[in-house]
mmCIF file of C-alpha atoms in Angstrom:
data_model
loop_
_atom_site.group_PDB
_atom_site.id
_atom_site.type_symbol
_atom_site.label_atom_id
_atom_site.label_comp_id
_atom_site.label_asym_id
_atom_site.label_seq_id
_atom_site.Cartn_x
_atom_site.Cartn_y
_atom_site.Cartn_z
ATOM 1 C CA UNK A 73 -20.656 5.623 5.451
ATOM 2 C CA UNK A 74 -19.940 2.262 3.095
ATOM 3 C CA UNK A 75 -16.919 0.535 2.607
ATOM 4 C CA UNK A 76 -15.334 1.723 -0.011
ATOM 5 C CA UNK A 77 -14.320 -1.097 -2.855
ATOM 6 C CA UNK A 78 -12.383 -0.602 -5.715
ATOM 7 C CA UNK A 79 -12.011 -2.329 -8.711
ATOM 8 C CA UNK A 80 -10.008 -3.119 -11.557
ATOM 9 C CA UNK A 81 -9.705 -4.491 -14.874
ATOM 10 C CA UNK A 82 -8.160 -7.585 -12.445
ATOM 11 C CA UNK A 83 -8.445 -6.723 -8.806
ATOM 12 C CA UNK A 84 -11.111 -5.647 -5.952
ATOM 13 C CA UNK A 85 -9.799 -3.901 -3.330
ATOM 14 C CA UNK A 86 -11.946 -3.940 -0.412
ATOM 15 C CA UNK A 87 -11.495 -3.724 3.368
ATOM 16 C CA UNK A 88 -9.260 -6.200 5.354
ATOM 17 C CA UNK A 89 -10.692 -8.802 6.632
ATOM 18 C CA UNK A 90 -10.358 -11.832 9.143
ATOM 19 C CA UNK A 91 -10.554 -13.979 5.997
ATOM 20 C CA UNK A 92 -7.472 -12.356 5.168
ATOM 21 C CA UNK A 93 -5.248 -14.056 7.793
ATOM 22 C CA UNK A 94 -3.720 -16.475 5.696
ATOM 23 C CA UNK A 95 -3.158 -14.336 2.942
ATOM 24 C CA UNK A 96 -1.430 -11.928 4.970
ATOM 25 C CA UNK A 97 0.411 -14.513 7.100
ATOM 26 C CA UNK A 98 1.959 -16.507 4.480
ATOM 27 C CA UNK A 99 3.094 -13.347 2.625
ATOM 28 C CA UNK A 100 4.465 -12.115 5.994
ATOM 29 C CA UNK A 101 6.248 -15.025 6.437
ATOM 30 C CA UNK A 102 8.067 -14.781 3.323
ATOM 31 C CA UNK A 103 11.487 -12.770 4.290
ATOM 32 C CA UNK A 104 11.730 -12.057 1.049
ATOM 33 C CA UNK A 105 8.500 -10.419 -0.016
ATOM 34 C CA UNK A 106 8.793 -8.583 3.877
ATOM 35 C CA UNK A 107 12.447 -7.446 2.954
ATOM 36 C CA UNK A 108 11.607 -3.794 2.792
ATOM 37 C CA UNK A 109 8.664 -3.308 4.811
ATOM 38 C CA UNK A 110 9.364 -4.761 8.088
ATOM 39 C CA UNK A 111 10.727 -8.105 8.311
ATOM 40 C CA UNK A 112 9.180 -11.274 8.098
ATOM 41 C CA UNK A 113 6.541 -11.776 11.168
ATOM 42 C CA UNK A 114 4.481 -14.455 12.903
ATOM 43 C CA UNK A 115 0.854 -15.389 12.375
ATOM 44 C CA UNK A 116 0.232 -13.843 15.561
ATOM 45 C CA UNK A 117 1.896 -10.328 14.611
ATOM 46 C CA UNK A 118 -0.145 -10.772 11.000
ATOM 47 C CA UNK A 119 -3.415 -11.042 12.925
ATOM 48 C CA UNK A 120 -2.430 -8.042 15.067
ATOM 49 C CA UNK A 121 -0.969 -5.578 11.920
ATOM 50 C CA UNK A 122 -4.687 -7.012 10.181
ATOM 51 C CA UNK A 123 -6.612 -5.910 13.133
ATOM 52 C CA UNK A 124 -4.693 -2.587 13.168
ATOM 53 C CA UNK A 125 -5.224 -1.681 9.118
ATOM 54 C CA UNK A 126 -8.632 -2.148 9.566
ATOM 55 C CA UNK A 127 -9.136 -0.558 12.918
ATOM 56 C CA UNK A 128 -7.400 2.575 10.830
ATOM 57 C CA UNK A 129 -10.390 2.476 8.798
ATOM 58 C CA UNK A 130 -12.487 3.084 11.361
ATOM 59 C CA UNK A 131 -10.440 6.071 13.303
ATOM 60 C CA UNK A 132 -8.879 7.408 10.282
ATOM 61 C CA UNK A 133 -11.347 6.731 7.298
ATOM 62 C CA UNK A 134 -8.554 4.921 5.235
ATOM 63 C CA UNK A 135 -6.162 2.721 5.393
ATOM 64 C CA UNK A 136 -4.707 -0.163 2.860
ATOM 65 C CA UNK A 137 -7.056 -2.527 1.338
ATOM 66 C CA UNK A 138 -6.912 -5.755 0.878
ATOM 67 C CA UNK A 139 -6.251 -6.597 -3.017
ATOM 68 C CA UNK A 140 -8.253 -9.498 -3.805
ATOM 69 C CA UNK A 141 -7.922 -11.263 -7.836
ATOM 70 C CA UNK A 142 -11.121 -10.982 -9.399
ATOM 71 C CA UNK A 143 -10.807 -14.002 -10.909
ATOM 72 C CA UNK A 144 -9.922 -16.819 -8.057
ATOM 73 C CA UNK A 145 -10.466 -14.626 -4.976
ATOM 74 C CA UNK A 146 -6.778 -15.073 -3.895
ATOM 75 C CA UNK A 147 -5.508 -12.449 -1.964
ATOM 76 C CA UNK A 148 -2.589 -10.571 -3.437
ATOM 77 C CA UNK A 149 -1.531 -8.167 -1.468
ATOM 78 C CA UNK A 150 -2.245 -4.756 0.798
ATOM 79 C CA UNK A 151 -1.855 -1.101 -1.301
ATOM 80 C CA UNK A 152 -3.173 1.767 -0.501
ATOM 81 C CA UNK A 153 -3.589 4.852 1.661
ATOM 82 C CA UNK A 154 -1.469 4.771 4.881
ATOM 83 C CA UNK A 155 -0.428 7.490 7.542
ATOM 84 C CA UNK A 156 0.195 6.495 10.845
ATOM 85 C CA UNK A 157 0.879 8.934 13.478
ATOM 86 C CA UNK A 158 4.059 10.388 13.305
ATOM 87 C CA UNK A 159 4.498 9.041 9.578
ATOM 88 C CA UNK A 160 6.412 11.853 6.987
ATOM 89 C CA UNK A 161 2.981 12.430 5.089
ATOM 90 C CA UNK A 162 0.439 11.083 3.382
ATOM 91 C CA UNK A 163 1.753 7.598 1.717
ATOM 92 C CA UNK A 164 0.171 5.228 -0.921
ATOM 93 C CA UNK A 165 2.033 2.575 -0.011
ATOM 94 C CA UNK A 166 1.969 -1.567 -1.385
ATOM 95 C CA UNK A 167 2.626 -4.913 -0.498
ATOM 96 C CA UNK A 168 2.322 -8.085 -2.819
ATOM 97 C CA UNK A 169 3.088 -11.346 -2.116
ATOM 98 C CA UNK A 170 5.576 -13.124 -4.708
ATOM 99 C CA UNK A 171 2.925 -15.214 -5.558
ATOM 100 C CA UNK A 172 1.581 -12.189 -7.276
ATOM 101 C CA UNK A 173 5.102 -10.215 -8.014
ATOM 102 C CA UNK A 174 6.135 -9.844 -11.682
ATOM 103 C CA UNK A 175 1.978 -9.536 -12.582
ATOM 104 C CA UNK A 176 1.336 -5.819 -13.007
ATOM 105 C CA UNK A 177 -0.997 -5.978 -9.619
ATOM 106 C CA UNK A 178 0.841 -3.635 -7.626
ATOM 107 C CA UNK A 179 1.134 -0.772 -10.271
ATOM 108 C CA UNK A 180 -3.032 -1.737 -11.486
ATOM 109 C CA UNK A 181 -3.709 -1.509 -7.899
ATOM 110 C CA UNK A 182 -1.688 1.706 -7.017
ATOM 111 C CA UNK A 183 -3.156 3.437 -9.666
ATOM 112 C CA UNK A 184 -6.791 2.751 -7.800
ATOM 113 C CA UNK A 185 -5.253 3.760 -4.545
ATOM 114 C CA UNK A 186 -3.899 7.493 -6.236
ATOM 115 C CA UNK A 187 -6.698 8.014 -7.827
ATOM 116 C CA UNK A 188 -8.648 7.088 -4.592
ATOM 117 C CA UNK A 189 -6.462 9.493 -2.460
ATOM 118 C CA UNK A 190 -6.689 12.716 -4.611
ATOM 119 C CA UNK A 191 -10.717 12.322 -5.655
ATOM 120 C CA UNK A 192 -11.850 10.951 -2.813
ATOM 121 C CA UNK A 193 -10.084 11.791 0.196
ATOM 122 C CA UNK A 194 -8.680 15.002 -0.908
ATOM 123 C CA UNK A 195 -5.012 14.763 -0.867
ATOM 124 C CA UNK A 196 -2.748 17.302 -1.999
ATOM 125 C CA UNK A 197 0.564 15.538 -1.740
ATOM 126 C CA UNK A 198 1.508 11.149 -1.708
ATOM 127 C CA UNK A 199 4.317 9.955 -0.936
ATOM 128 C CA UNK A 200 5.559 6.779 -1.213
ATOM 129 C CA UNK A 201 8.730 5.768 1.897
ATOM 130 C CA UNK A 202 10.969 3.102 -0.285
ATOM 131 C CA UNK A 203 14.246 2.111 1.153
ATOM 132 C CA UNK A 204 16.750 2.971 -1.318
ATOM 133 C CA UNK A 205 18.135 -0.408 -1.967
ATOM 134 C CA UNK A 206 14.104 -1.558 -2.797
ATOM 135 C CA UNK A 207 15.006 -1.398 -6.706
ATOM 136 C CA UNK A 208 11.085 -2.782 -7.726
ATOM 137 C CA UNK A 209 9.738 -0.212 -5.261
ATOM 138 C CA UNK A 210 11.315 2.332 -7.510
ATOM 139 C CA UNK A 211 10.643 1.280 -10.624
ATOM 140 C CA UNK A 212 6.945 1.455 -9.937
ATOM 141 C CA UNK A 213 6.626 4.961 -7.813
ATOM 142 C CA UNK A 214 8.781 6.103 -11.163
ATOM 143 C CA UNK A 215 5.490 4.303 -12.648
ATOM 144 C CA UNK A 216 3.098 6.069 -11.424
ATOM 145 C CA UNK A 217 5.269 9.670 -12.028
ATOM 146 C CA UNK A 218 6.389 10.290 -8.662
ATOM 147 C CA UNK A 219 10.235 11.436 -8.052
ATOM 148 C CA UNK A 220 12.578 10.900 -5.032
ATOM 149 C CA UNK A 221 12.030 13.738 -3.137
ATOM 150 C CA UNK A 222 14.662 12.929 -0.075
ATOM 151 C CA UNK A 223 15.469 11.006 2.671
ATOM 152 C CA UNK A 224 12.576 11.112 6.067
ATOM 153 C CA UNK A 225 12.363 9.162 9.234
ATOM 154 C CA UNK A 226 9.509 7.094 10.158
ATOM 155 C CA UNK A 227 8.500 7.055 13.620
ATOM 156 C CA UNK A 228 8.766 4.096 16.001
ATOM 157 C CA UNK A 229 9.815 1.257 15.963
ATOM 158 C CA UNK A 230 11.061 1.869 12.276
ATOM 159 C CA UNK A 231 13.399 5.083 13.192
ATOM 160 C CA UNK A 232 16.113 3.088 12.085
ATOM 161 C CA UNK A 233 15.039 2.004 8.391
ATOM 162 C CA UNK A 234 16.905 4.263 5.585
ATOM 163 C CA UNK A 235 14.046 5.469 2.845
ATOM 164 C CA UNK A 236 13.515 8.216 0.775
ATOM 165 C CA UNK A 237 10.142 9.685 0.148
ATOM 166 C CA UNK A 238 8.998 9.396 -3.309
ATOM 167 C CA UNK A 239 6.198 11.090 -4.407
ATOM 168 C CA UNK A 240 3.991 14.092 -6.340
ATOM 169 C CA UNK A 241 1.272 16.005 -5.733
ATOM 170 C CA UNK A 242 -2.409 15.688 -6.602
ATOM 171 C CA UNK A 243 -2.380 18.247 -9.328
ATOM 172 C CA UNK A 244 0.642 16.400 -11.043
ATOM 173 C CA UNK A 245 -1.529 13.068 -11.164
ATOM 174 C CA UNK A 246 -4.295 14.575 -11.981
ATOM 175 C CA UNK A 247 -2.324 15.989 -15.413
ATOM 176 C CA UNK A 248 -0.351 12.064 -15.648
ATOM 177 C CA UNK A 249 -3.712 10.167 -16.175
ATOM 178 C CA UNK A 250 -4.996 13.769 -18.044
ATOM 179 C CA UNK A 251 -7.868 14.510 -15.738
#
């Protein structure tokens, strides 16, 4: 099977790869920008959670992709689809560094990754797990048309985060971009 790559009127979003690192590391490193999904993490942890998305790809047939800007080839961010074992469904989920933030990427990109999820892989139902407080999280899974459908635990070692899963199903994208 290819790769899959996406693109956009401003993005490509392609597989992860080890070109990536510093990217990924420098957004990691950025408390900030990791606030909400994880904490801020080492070069070495980057590597490993870069080795892991794309290793999904490979076990799972999906995973996030790396969002790339079309016009300098600066990586922006990670979005896309995402369940790992034990996670409360199927999740489009994002990441941009604040480099990026403010931009329109992560909703441009999301929108790929939906569409992505319900033509191509099939999915019935995305959800999107947003800690509460994550007020720019919100805002764009409101975006995109999905509503807070309740509070859900992740499964280890992020038991203890608080989030609610957002989300809608296929046939209620499907009808938002009027496919």
């Amino acid at each position: 099977m290819a790769e899959p790559i996406l693109f956009t009127d401003r993005l490509i979003l392609r597989l992860p790869e080890a070109s990536d690192l510093d990217g990924w590391a420098a957004m990691a490193a950025d408390a900030e920008a990791m606030r909400f999904i994880g904490g801020a993490k080492s070069r070495a942890e980057c590597w490993r959670d870069l080795c892991a998305m794309r290793g999904a790809w490979d076990i799972r047939g999906f995973a996030m992709f790396s969002v790339i800007e079309r016009d300098t080839g600066r990586w922006v961010g990670r979005i896309g689809p995402w369940e790992p074992e034990g996670w409360p469904g199927k999740e489009v989920g994002w990441g941009v560094s604040n480099d990026f933030a403010g931009k329109g990427y992560a909703h441009e990109a999301a929108v790929a990754c939906m569409d992505y999820a319900v033509d191509v892989l099939g999915w019935t139902h995305i959800i999107h797990s947003i800690d509460p407080e994550n007020v720019r999280s919100i805002a764009l899974a409101k975006r995109l048309g999905s509503t807070n459908g309740g509070r859900v635990t992740l499964p280890q070692p992020y038991e203890e985060s608080v989030v609610d899963a957002w989300g809608q199903s296929a046939d209620q994208w499907r009808a938002r971009r009027g496919v």
